[in-house]
mmCIF file of N, CA and C in Angstrom:
data_model
loop_
_atom_site.group_PDB
_atom_site.id
_atom_site.type_symbol
_atom_site.label_atom_id
_atom_site.label_comp_id
_atom_site.label_asym_id
_atom_site.label_seq_id
_atom_site.Cartn_x
_atom_site.Cartn_y
_atom_site.Cartn_z
ATOM 1 N N GLN A 8 9.171 -1.610 17.391
ATOM 2 C CA GLN A 8 7.835 -1.120 17.057
ATOM 3 C C GLN A 8 7.939 -0.164 15.883
ATOM 4 N N VAL A 9 7.054 -0.338 14.923
ATOM 5 C CA VAL A 9 7.020 0.518 13.743
ATOM 6 C C VAL A 9 5.663 1.188 13.684
ATOM 7 N N GLN A 10 5.668 2.482 13.493
ATOM 8 C CA GLN A 10 4.418 3.220 13.303
ATOM 9 C C GLN A 10 4.329 3.680 11.859
ATOM 10 N N LEU A 11 3.146 3.528 11.289
ATOM 11 C CA LEU A 11 2.925 3.854 9.877
ATOM 12 C C LEU A 11 1.816 4.901 9.778
ATOM 13 N N VAL A 12 2.063 5.918 8.985
ATOM 14 C CA VAL A 12 1.074 6.979 8.799
ATOM 15 C C VAL A 12 0.870 7.213 7.306
ATOM 16 N N GLU A 13 -0.347 6.926 6.854
ATOM 17 C CA GLU A 13 -0.670 7.127 5.438
ATOM 18 C C GLU A 13 -1.185 8.545 5.190
ATOM 19 N N SER A 14 -1.013 8.982 3.955
ATOM 20 C CA SER A 14 -1.580 10.261 3.523
ATOM 21 C C SER A 14 -1.777 10.212 2.017
ATOM 22 N N GLY A 15 -2.540 11.168 1.508
ATOM 23 C CA GLY A 15 -2.692 11.292 0.064
ATOM 24 C C GLY A 15 -4.013 10.821 -0.499
ATOM 25 N N GLY A 16 -4.884 10.269 0.338
ATOM 26 C CA GLY A 16 -6.177 9.846 -0.153
ATOM 27 C C GLY A 16 -7.060 11.037 -0.480
ATOM 28 N N GLY A 17 -8.217 10.739 -1.091
ATOM 29 C CA GLY A 17 -9.143 11.804 -1.428
ATOM 30 C C GLY A 17 -10.161 11.361 -2.440
ATOM 31 N N LEU A 18 -10.846 12.349 -3.001
ATOM 32 C CA LEU A 18 -11.881 12.117 -3.999
ATOM 33 C C LEU A 18 -11.329 12.486 -5.372
ATOM 34 N N VAL A 19 -11.507 11.593 -6.331
ATOM 35 C CA VAL A 19 -11.000 11.827 -7.682
ATOM 36 C C VAL A 19 -11.993 11.251 -8.684
ATOM 37 N N GLN A 20 -12.035 11.830 -9.863
ATOM 38 C CA GLN A 20 -12.901 11.303 -10.909
ATOM 39 C C GLN A 20 -12.264 10.095 -11.576
ATOM 40 N N ALA A 21 -13.097 9.255 -12.132
ATOM 41 C CA ALA A 21 -12.599 8.091 -12.865
ATOM 42 C C ALA A 21 -11.625 8.541 -13.951
ATOM 43 N N GLY A 22 -10.525 7.804 -14.064
ATOM 44 C CA GLY A 22 -9.474 8.158 -15.005
ATOM 45 C C GLY A 22 -8.392 9.031 -14.415
ATOM 46 N N GLY A 23 -8.625 9.529 -13.220
ATOM 47 C CA GLY A 23 -7.660 10.401 -12.567
ATOM 48 C C GLY A 23 -6.576 9.640 -11.833
ATOM 49 N N SER A 24 -5.740 10.404 -11.121
ATOM 50 C CA SER A 24 -4.597 9.829 -10.424
ATOM 51 C C SER A 24 -4.522 10.347 -8.994
ATOM 52 N N LEU A 25 -3.939 9.535 -8.151
ATOM 53 C CA LEU A 25 -3.604 9.914 -6.779
ATOM 54 C C LEU A 25 -2.291 9.247 -6.417
ATOM 55 N N ARG A 26 -1.551 9.848 -5.505
ATOM 56 C CA ARG A 26 -0.370 9.201 -4.957
ATOM 57 C C ARG A 26 -0.511 9.121 -3.447
ATOM 58 N N LEU A 27 -0.489 7.911 -2.950
ATOM 59 C CA LEU A 27 -0.515 7.679 -1.507
ATOM 60 C C LEU A 27 0.907 7.596 -0.984
ATOM 61 N N SER A 28 1.082 8.093 0.225
ATOM 62 C CA SER A 28 2.372 7.999 0.910
ATOM 63 C C SER A 28 2.171 7.319 2.246
ATOM 64 N N CYS A 29 3.198 6.638 2.689
ATOM 65 C CA CYS A 29 3.179 5.998 4.005
ATOM 66 C C CYS A 29 4.533 6.240 4.649
ATOM 67 N N ALA A 30 4.523 7.029 5.702
ATOM 68 C CA ALA A 30 5.750 7.338 6.426
ATOM 69 C C ALA A 30 5.899 6.393 7.606
ATOM 70 N N ALA A 31 7.080 5.806 7.737
ATOM 71 C CA ALA A 31 7.336 4.832 8.792
ATOM 72 C C ALA A 31 8.338 5.371 9.799
ATOM 73 N N SER A 32 8.119 5.013 11.053
ATOM 74 C CA SER A 32 9.083 5.355 12.096
ATOM 75 C C SER A 32 10.146 4.271 12.142
ATOM 76 N N GLY A 33 11.216 4.513 12.883
ATOM 77 C CA GLY A 33 12.228 3.494 13.057
ATOM 78 C C GLY A 33 13.428 3.692 12.165
ATOM 79 N N ARG A 34 14.514 2.980 12.502
ATOM 80 C CA ARG A 34 15.777 3.175 11.802
ATOM 81 C C ARG A 34 16.138 2.020 10.878
ATOM 82 N N THR A 35 15.254 1.026 10.787
ATOM 83 C CA THR A 35 15.577 -0.147 9.975
ATOM 84 C C THR A 35 14.555 -0.351 8.872
ATOM 85 N N PHE A 36 14.051 0.743 8.349
ATOM 86 C CA PHE A 36 12.987 0.689 7.339
ATOM 87 C C PHE A 36 13.385 -0.179 6.151
ATOM 88 N N SER A 37 14.640 -0.118 5.762
ATOM 89 C CA SER A 37 15.085 -0.828 4.568
ATOM 90 C C SER A 37 15.014 -2.351 4.715
ATOM 91 N N THR A 38 14.872 -2.837 5.934
ATOM 92 C CA THR A 38 14.812 -4.277 6.172
ATOM 93 C C THR A 38 13.388 -4.818 6.215
ATOM 94 N N TYR A 39 12.421 -3.941 5.966
ATOM 95 C CA TYR A 39 11.018 -4.333 6.008
ATOM 96 C C TYR A 39 10.433 -4.472 4.604
ATOM 97 N N THR A 40 9.636 -5.513 4.431
ATOM 98 C CA THR A 40 8.753 -5.576 3.273
ATOM 99 C C THR A 40 7.591 -4.625 3.540
ATOM 100 N N MET A 41 7.281 -3.790 2.552
ATOM 101 C CA MET A 41 6.174 -2.850 2.688
ATOM 102 C C MET A 41 5.068 -3.233 1.712
ATOM 103 N N GLY A 42 3.848 -3.131 2.196
ATOM 104 C CA GLY A 42 2.722 -3.502 1.345
ATOM 105 C C GLY A 42 1.591 -2.496 1.439
ATOM 106 N N TRP A 43 0.770 -2.524 0.412
ATOM 107 C CA TRP A 43 -0.479 -1.760 0.412
ATOM 108 C C TRP A 43 -1.632 -2.751 0.253
ATOM 109 N N PHE A 44 -2.647 -2.554 1.078
ATOM 110 C CA PHE A 44 -3.874 -3.325 1.011
ATOM 111 C C PHE A 44 -5.037 -2.351 0.939
ATOM 112 N N ARG A 45 -6.203 -2.846 0.582
ATOM 113 C CA ARG A 45 -7.380 -1.987 0.560
ATOM 114 C C ARG A 45 -8.606 -2.783 0.993
ATOM 115 N N GLN A 46 -9.580 -2.043 1.505
ATOM 116 C CA GLN A 46 -10.823 -2.665 1.933
ATOM 117 C C GLN A 46 -11.994 -1.780 1.532
ATOM 118 N N ALA A 47 -12.843 -2.326 0.684
ATOM 119 C CA ALA A 47 -14.048 -1.624 0.258
ATOM 120 C C ALA A 47 -15.192 -1.984 1.200
ATOM 121 N N PRO A 48 -16.218 -1.141 1.288
ATOM 122 C CA PRO A 48 -17.354 -1.435 2.178
ATOM 123 C C PRO A 48 -17.977 -2.790 1.875
ATOM 124 N N GLY A 49 -18.145 -3.583 2.925
ATOM 125 C CA GLY A 49 -18.776 -4.881 2.775
ATOM 126 C C GLY A 49 -17.901 -5.959 2.173
ATOM 127 N N LYS A 50 -16.622 -5.641 1.956
ATOM 128 C CA LYS A 50 -15.710 -6.619 1.370
ATOM 129 C C LYS A 50 -14.536 -6.864 2.291
ATOM 130 N N GLU A 51 -13.850 -7.975 2.041
ATOM 131 C CA GLU A 51 -12.665 -8.291 2.824
ATOM 132 C C GLU A 51 -11.480 -7.459 2.332
ATOM 133 N N ARG A 52 -10.529 -7.294 3.214
ATOM 134 C CA ARG A 52 -9.313 -6.578 2.849
ATOM 135 C C ARG A 52 -8.569 -7.374 1.781
ATOM 136 N N GLU A 53 -8.050 -6.670 0.780
ATOM 137 C CA GLU A 53 -7.362 -7.357 -0.301
ATOM 138 C C GLU A 53 -6.000 -6.718 -0.578
ATOM 139 N N PHE A 54 -5.104 -7.556 -1.077
ATOM 140 C CA PHE A 54 -3.753 -7.131 -1.412
ATOM 141 C C PHE A 54 -3.761 -6.238 -2.645
ATOM 142 N N VAL A 55 -2.900 -5.208 -2.596
ATOM 143 C CA VAL A 55 -2.742 -4.328 -3.745
ATOM 144 C C VAL A 55 -1.334 -4.458 -4.324
ATOM 145 N N ALA A 56 -0.326 -4.222 -3.483
ATOM 146 C CA ALA A 56 1.050 -4.269 -3.971
ATOM 147 C C ALA A 56 2.013 -4.398 -2.806
ATOM 148 N N ALA A 57 3.211 -4.904 -3.086
ATOM 149 C CA ALA A 57 4.251 -5.036 -2.073
ATOM 150 C C ALA A 57 5.604 -4.755 -2.707
ATOM 151 N N ILE A 58 6.568 -4.399 -1.832
ATOM 152 C CA ILE A 58 7.894 -4.068 -2.341
ATOM 153 C C ILE A 58 8.959 -4.509 -1.357
ATOM 154 N N THR A 59 9.972 -5.148 -1.895
ATOM 155 C CA THR A 59 11.191 -5.449 -1.145
ATOM 156 C C THR A 59 12.303 -4.749 -1.913
ATOM 157 N N TRP A 60 13.159 -5.548 -2.601
ATOM 158 C CA TRP A 60 14.039 -4.944 -3.593
ATOM 159 C C TRP A 60 13.324 -4.871 -4.950
ATOM 160 N N SER A 61 12.265 -5.634 -5.070
ATOM 161 C CA SER A 61 11.463 -5.663 -6.282
ATOM 162 C C SER A 61 10.002 -5.461 -5.891
ATOM 163 N N THR A 62 9.166 -5.371 -6.901
ATOM 164 C CA THR A 62 7.766 -5.095 -6.645
ATOM 165 C C THR A 62 6.872 -6.236 -7.091
ATOM 166 N N TYR A 63 5.700 -6.245 -6.535
ATOM 167 C CA TYR A 63 4.727 -7.316 -6.765
ATOM 168 C C TYR A 63 3.357 -6.686 -6.590
ATOM 169 N N SER A 64 2.450 -6.875 -7.574
ATOM 170 C CA SER A 64 1.145 -6.242 -7.456
ATOM 171 C C SER A 64 0.028 -7.187 -7.878
ATOM 172 N N ALA A 65 -1.164 -6.865 -7.434
ATOM 173 C CA ALA A 65 -2.338 -7.659 -7.776
ATOM 174 C C ALA A 65 -2.683 -7.459 -9.253
ATOM 175 N N ASP A 66 -3.265 -8.487 -9.845
ATOM 176 C CA ASP A 66 -3.626 -8.411 -11.266
ATOM 177 C C ASP A 66 -4.582 -7.255 -11.534
ATOM 178 N N SER A 67 -5.430 -6.954 -10.566
ATOM 179 C CA SER A 67 -6.447 -5.919 -10.767
ATOM 180 C C SER A 67 -5.862 -4.514 -10.901
ATOM 181 N N VAL A 68 -4.615 -4.335 -10.483
ATOM 182 C CA VAL A 68 -4.014 -2.995 -10.538
ATOM 183 C C VAL A 68 -2.772 -2.936 -11.419
ATOM 184 N N LYS A 69 -2.360 -4.073 -11.951
ATOM 185 C CA LYS A 69 -1.158 -4.079 -12.798
ATOM 186 C C LYS A 69 -1.336 -3.151 -13.995
ATOM 187 N N GLY A 70 -0.281 -2.385 -14.253
ATOM 188 C CA GLY A 70 -0.328 -1.435 -15.357
ATOM 189 C C GLY A 70 -0.953 -0.108 -14.980
ATOM 190 N N ARG A 71 -1.573 -0.033 -13.801
ATOM 191 C CA ARG A 71 -2.207 1.225 -13.351
ATOM 192 C C ARG A 71 -1.560 1.754 -12.076
ATOM 193 N N PHE A 72 -1.227 0.874 -11.145
ATOM 194 C CA PHE A 72 -0.656 1.274 -9.861
ATOM 195 C C PHE A 72 0.818 0.899 -9.819
ATOM 196 N N THR A 73 1.606 1.751 -9.180
ATOM 197 C CA THR A 73 3.030 1.493 -9.022
ATOM 198 C C THR A 73 3.437 1.734 -7.575
ATOM 199 N N ILE A 74 4.060 0.740 -6.976
ATOM 200 C CA ILE A 74 4.573 0.890 -5.620
ATOM 201 C C ILE A 74 6.061 1.212 -5.707
ATOM 202 N N SER A 75 6.508 2.090 -4.812
ATOM 203 C CA SER A 75 7.925 2.436 -4.758
ATOM 204 C C SER A 75 8.275 2.798 -3.321
ATOM 205 N N ARG A 76 9.571 2.879 -3.057
ATOM 206 C CA ARG A 76 9.992 3.224 -1.694
ATOM 207 C C ARG A 76 11.218 4.115 -1.757
ATOM 208 N N ASP A 77 11.342 4.948 -0.746
ATOM 209 C CA ASP A 77 12.512 5.787 -0.565
ATOM 210 C C ASP A 77 13.043 5.476 0.830
ATOM 211 N N ASN A 78 14.068 4.637 0.893
ATOM 212 C CA ASN A 78 14.582 4.207 2.195
ATOM 213 C C ASN A 78 15.217 5.364 2.976
ATOM 214 N N ALA A 79 15.717 6.350 2.289
ATOM 215 C CA ALA A 79 16.307 7.505 2.970
ATOM 216 C C ALA A 79 15.246 8.334 3.688
ATOM 217 N N LYS A 80 14.019 8.257 3.186
ATOM 218 C CA LYS A 80 12.917 9.012 3.792
ATOM 219 C C LYS A 80 11.966 8.125 4.589
ATOM 220 N N ASN A 81 12.294 6.844 4.691
ATOM 221 C CA ASN A 81 11.414 5.907 5.413
ATOM 222 C C ASN A 81 9.976 5.983 4.898
ATOM 223 N N THR A 82 9.830 6.026 3.598
ATOM 224 C CA THR A 82 8.511 6.232 3.009
ATOM 225 C C THR A 82 8.280 5.269 1.846
ATOM 226 N N VAL A 83 7.061 4.768 1.778
ATOM 227 C CA VAL A 83 6.623 3.959 0.647
ATOM 228 C C VAL A 83 5.468 4.690 -0.028
ATOM 229 N N TYR A 84 5.415 4.572 -1.339
ATOM 230 C CA TYR A 84 4.416 5.277 -2.121
ATOM 231 C C TYR A 84 3.573 4.304 -2.934
ATOM 232 N N LEU A 85 2.372 4.750 -3.256
ATOM 233 C CA LEU A 85 1.537 4.020 -4.200
ATOM 234 C C LEU A 85 0.990 5.037 -5.196
ATOM 235 N N GLN A 86 1.551 5.011 -6.400
ATOM 236 C CA GLN A 86 1.066 5.878 -7.462
ATOM 237 C C GLN A 86 -0.081 5.171 -8.162
ATOM 238 N N MET A 87 -1.234 5.804 -8.163
ATOM 239 C CA MET A 87 -2.435 5.188 -8.732
ATOM 240 C C MET A 87 -2.903 6.011 -9.925
ATOM 241 N N ASN A 88 -2.862 5.413 -11.092
ATOM 242 C CA ASN A 88 -3.298 6.068 -12.316
ATOM 243 C C ASN A 88 -4.514 5.348 -12.895
ATOM 244 N N SER A 89 -5.189 6.014 -13.812
ATOM 245 C CA SER A 89 -6.362 5.419 -14.468
ATOM 246 C C SER A 89 -7.323 4.822 -13.456
ATOM 247 N N LEU A 90 -7.623 5.586 -12.440
ATOM 248 C CA LEU A 90 -8.467 5.084 -11.356
ATOM 249 C C LEU A 90 -9.874 4.782 -11.837
ATOM 250 N N LYS A 91 -10.450 3.744 -11.229
ATOM 251 C CA LYS A 91 -11.802 3.288 -11.564
ATOM 252 C C LYS A 91 -12.675 3.359 -10.312
ATOM 253 N N PRO A 92 -13.988 3.460 -10.487
ATOM 254 C CA PRO A 92 -14.865 3.471 -9.301
ATOM 255 C C PRO A 92 -14.647 2.251 -8.400
ATOM 256 N N GLU A 93 -14.314 1.122 -8.980
ATOM 257 C CA GLU A 93 -14.087 -0.087 -8.168
ATOM 258 C C GLU A 93 -12.804 -0.032 -7.355
ATOM 259 N N ASP A 94 -11.986 0.997 -7.546
ATOM 260 C CA ASP A 94 -10.808 1.192 -6.705
ATOM 261 C C ASP A 94 -11.162 1.904 -5.402
ATOM 262 N N THR A 95 -12.404 2.343 -5.276
ATOM 263 C CA THR A 95 -12.836 3.019 -4.052
ATOM 264 C C THR A 95 -12.704 2.086 -2.859
ATOM 265 N N ALA A 96 -11.988 2.546 -1.829
ATOM 266 C CA ALA A 96 -11.717 1.725 -0.649
ATOM 267 C C ALA A 96 -10.911 2.552 0.343
ATOM 268 N N VAL A 97 -10.773 1.991 1.529
ATOM 269 C CA VAL A 97 -9.768 2.498 2.466
ATOM 270 C C VAL A 97 -8.474 1.759 2.170
ATOM 271 N N TYR A 98 -7.416 2.509 1.965
ATOM 272 C CA TYR A 98 -6.113 1.936 1.635
ATOM 273 C C TYR A 98 -5.228 1.938 2.864
ATOM 274 N N TYR A 99 -4.628 0.773 3.136
ATOM 275 C CA TYR A 99 -3.783 0.596 4.306
ATOM 276 C C TYR A 99 -2.350 0.275 3.892
ATOM 277 N N CYS A 100 -1.432 0.880 4.602
ATOM 278 C CA CYS A 100 -0.022 0.562 4.487
ATOM 279 C C CYS A 100 0.313 -0.488 5.545
ATOM 280 N N ALA A 101 1.185 -1.424 5.208
ATOM 281 C CA ALA A 101 1.554 -2.481 6.145
ATOM 282 C C ALA A 101 3.029 -2.793 6.026
ATOM 283 N N ALA A 102 3.593 -3.331 7.111
ATOM 284 C CA ALA A 102 5.016 -3.650 7.130
ATOM 285 C C ALA A 102 5.253 -4.994 7.801
ATOM 286 N N ARG A 103 6.239 -5.720 7.272
ATOM 287 C CA ARG A 103 6.665 -6.955 7.913
ATOM 288 C C ARG A 103 8.185 -7.000 7.865
ATOM 289 N N LEU A 104 8.784 -7.479 8.945
ATOM 290 C CA LEU A 104 10.237 -7.543 9.020
ATOM 291 C C LEU A 104 10.750 -8.626 8.084
ATOM 292 N N GLY A 105 11.781 -8.273 7.337
ATOM 293 C CA GLY A 105 12.341 -9.215 6.384
ATOM 294 C C GLY A 105 11.906 -8.889 4.978
ATOM 295 N N LEU A 106 12.792 -9.186 4.046
ATOM 296 C CA LEU A 106 12.525 -8.847 2.645
ATOM 297 C C LEU A 106 12.012 -10.075 1.914
ATOM 298 N N LEU A 107 10.762 -10.419 2.213
ATOM 299 C CA LEU A 107 10.097 -11.547 1.569
ATOM 300 C C LEU A 107 8.693 -11.094 1.231
ATOM 301 N N LYS A 108 8.410 -10.953 -0.047
ATOM 302 C CA LYS A 108 7.112 -10.440 -0.473
ATOM 303 C C LYS A 108 5.991 -11.393 -0.086
ATOM 304 N N SER A 109 4.860 -10.789 0.264
ATOM 305 C CA SER A 109 3.691 -11.596 0.583
ATOM 306 C C SER A 109 2.436 -10.817 0.248
ATOM 307 N N ASP A 110 1.430 -11.517 -0.270
ATOM 308 C CA ASP A 110 0.137 -10.898 -0.520
ATOM 309 C C ASP A 110 -0.870 -11.300 0.560
ATOM 310 N N ASN A 111 -0.395 -11.913 1.614
ATOM 311 C CA ASN A 111 -1.248 -12.369 2.705
ATOM 312 C C ASN A 111 -1.199 -11.360 3.838
ATOM 313 N N ASP A 112 -2.327 -10.740 4.144
ATOM 314 C CA ASP A 112 -2.313 -9.691 5.155
ATOM 315 C C ASP A 112 -1.936 -10.231 6.533
ATOM 316 N N LYS A 113 -2.110 -11.505 6.769
ATOM 317 C CA LYS A 113 -1.757 -12.079 8.079
ATOM 318 C C LYS A 113 -0.243 -12.131 8.290
ATOM 319 N N MET A 114 0.518 -11.952 7.226
ATOM 320 C CA MET A 114 1.975 -11.997 7.332
ATOM 321 C C MET A 114 2.559 -10.636 7.703
ATOM 322 N N TYR A 115 1.733 -9.611 7.753
ATOM 323 C CA TYR A 115 2.204 -8.269 8.060
ATOM 324 C C TYR A 115 1.919 -7.934 9.523
ATOM 325 N N THR A 116 2.898 -7.336 10.161
ATOM 326 C CA THR A 116 2.844 -7.086 11.601
ATOM 327 C C THR A 116 2.295 -5.713 11.937
ATOM 328 N N TYR A 117 2.701 -4.732 11.166
ATOM 329 C CA TYR A 117 2.371 -3.342 11.481
ATOM 330 C C TYR A 117 1.459 -2.772 10.409
ATOM 331 N N TRP A 118 0.500 -1.944 10.875
ATOM 332 C CA TRP A 118 -0.501 -1.372 9.978
ATOM 333 C C TRP A 118 -0.704 0.109 10.277
ATOM 334 N N GLY A 119 -0.978 0.854 9.223
ATOM 335 C CA GLY A 119 -1.376 2.239 9.400
ATOM 336 C C GLY A 119 -2.867 2.335 9.667
ATOM 337 N N GLN A 120 -3.329 3.557 9.833
ATOM 338 C CA GLN A 120 -4.727 3.787 10.179
ATOM 339 C C GLN A 120 -5.632 3.792 8.956
ATOM 340 N N GLY A 121 -5.046 3.878 7.774
ATOM 341 C CA GLY A 121 -5.832 3.857 6.549
ATOM 342 C C GLY A 121 -6.129 5.243 6.026
ATOM 343 N N THR A 122 -6.283 5.334 4.712
ATOM 344 C CA THR A 122 -6.665 6.583 4.074
ATOM 345 C C THR A 122 -7.721 6.279 3.013
ATOM 346 N N GLN A 123 -8.762 7.088 2.990
ATOM 347 C CA GLN A 123 -9.893 6.836 2.098
ATOM 348 C C GLN A 123 -9.583 7.322 0.679
ATOM 349 N N VAL A 124 -9.865 6.458 -0.276
ATOM 350 C CA VAL A 124 -9.790 6.818 -1.695
ATOM 351 C C VAL A 124 -11.175 6.595 -2.284
ATOM 352 N N THR A 125 -11.729 7.638 -2.870
ATOM 353 C CA THR A 125 -13.049 7.556 -3.477
ATOM 354 C C THR A 125 -12.944 7.984 -4.933
ATOM 355 N N VAL A 126 -13.390 7.113 -5.834
ATOM 356 C CA VAL A 126 -13.333 7.397 -7.264
ATOM 357 C C VAL A 126 -14.765 7.523 -7.778
ATOM 358 N N SER A 127 -15.099 8.692 -8.280
ATOM 359 C CA SER A 127 -16.446 8.920 -8.778
ATOM 360 C C SER A 127 -16.524 8.613 -10.273
ATOM 361 N N SER A 128 -17.698 8.171 -10.685
ATOM 362 C CA SER A 128 -17.870 7.799 -12.100
ATOM 363 C C SER A 128 -18.359 8.980 -12.927
#
């Protein structure tokens, strides 16, 4: 069982930056693919980025968002720069056993509770 706890959300003006963190329990963090997803009001949850030994991100955030991980701290990060109002959503951290990247939320087993990111114009 893996527990995920996100932090770092908040309110920011357009063009600003935020860094989300996701702390994971367990001793085998390095064997998990970690992903970030987001869900805006009235919309379906969508893929943002994932990381194994390499990274993979959605076209909508490429060049602005960076996913990284610190296996020694059991933590994955999402650095978000040049934020836009359309980035407003609840951001979720997710984990799946095995190092195989996926942008499909159904492939992820464990989920955090989510953290709200609001970007004002």
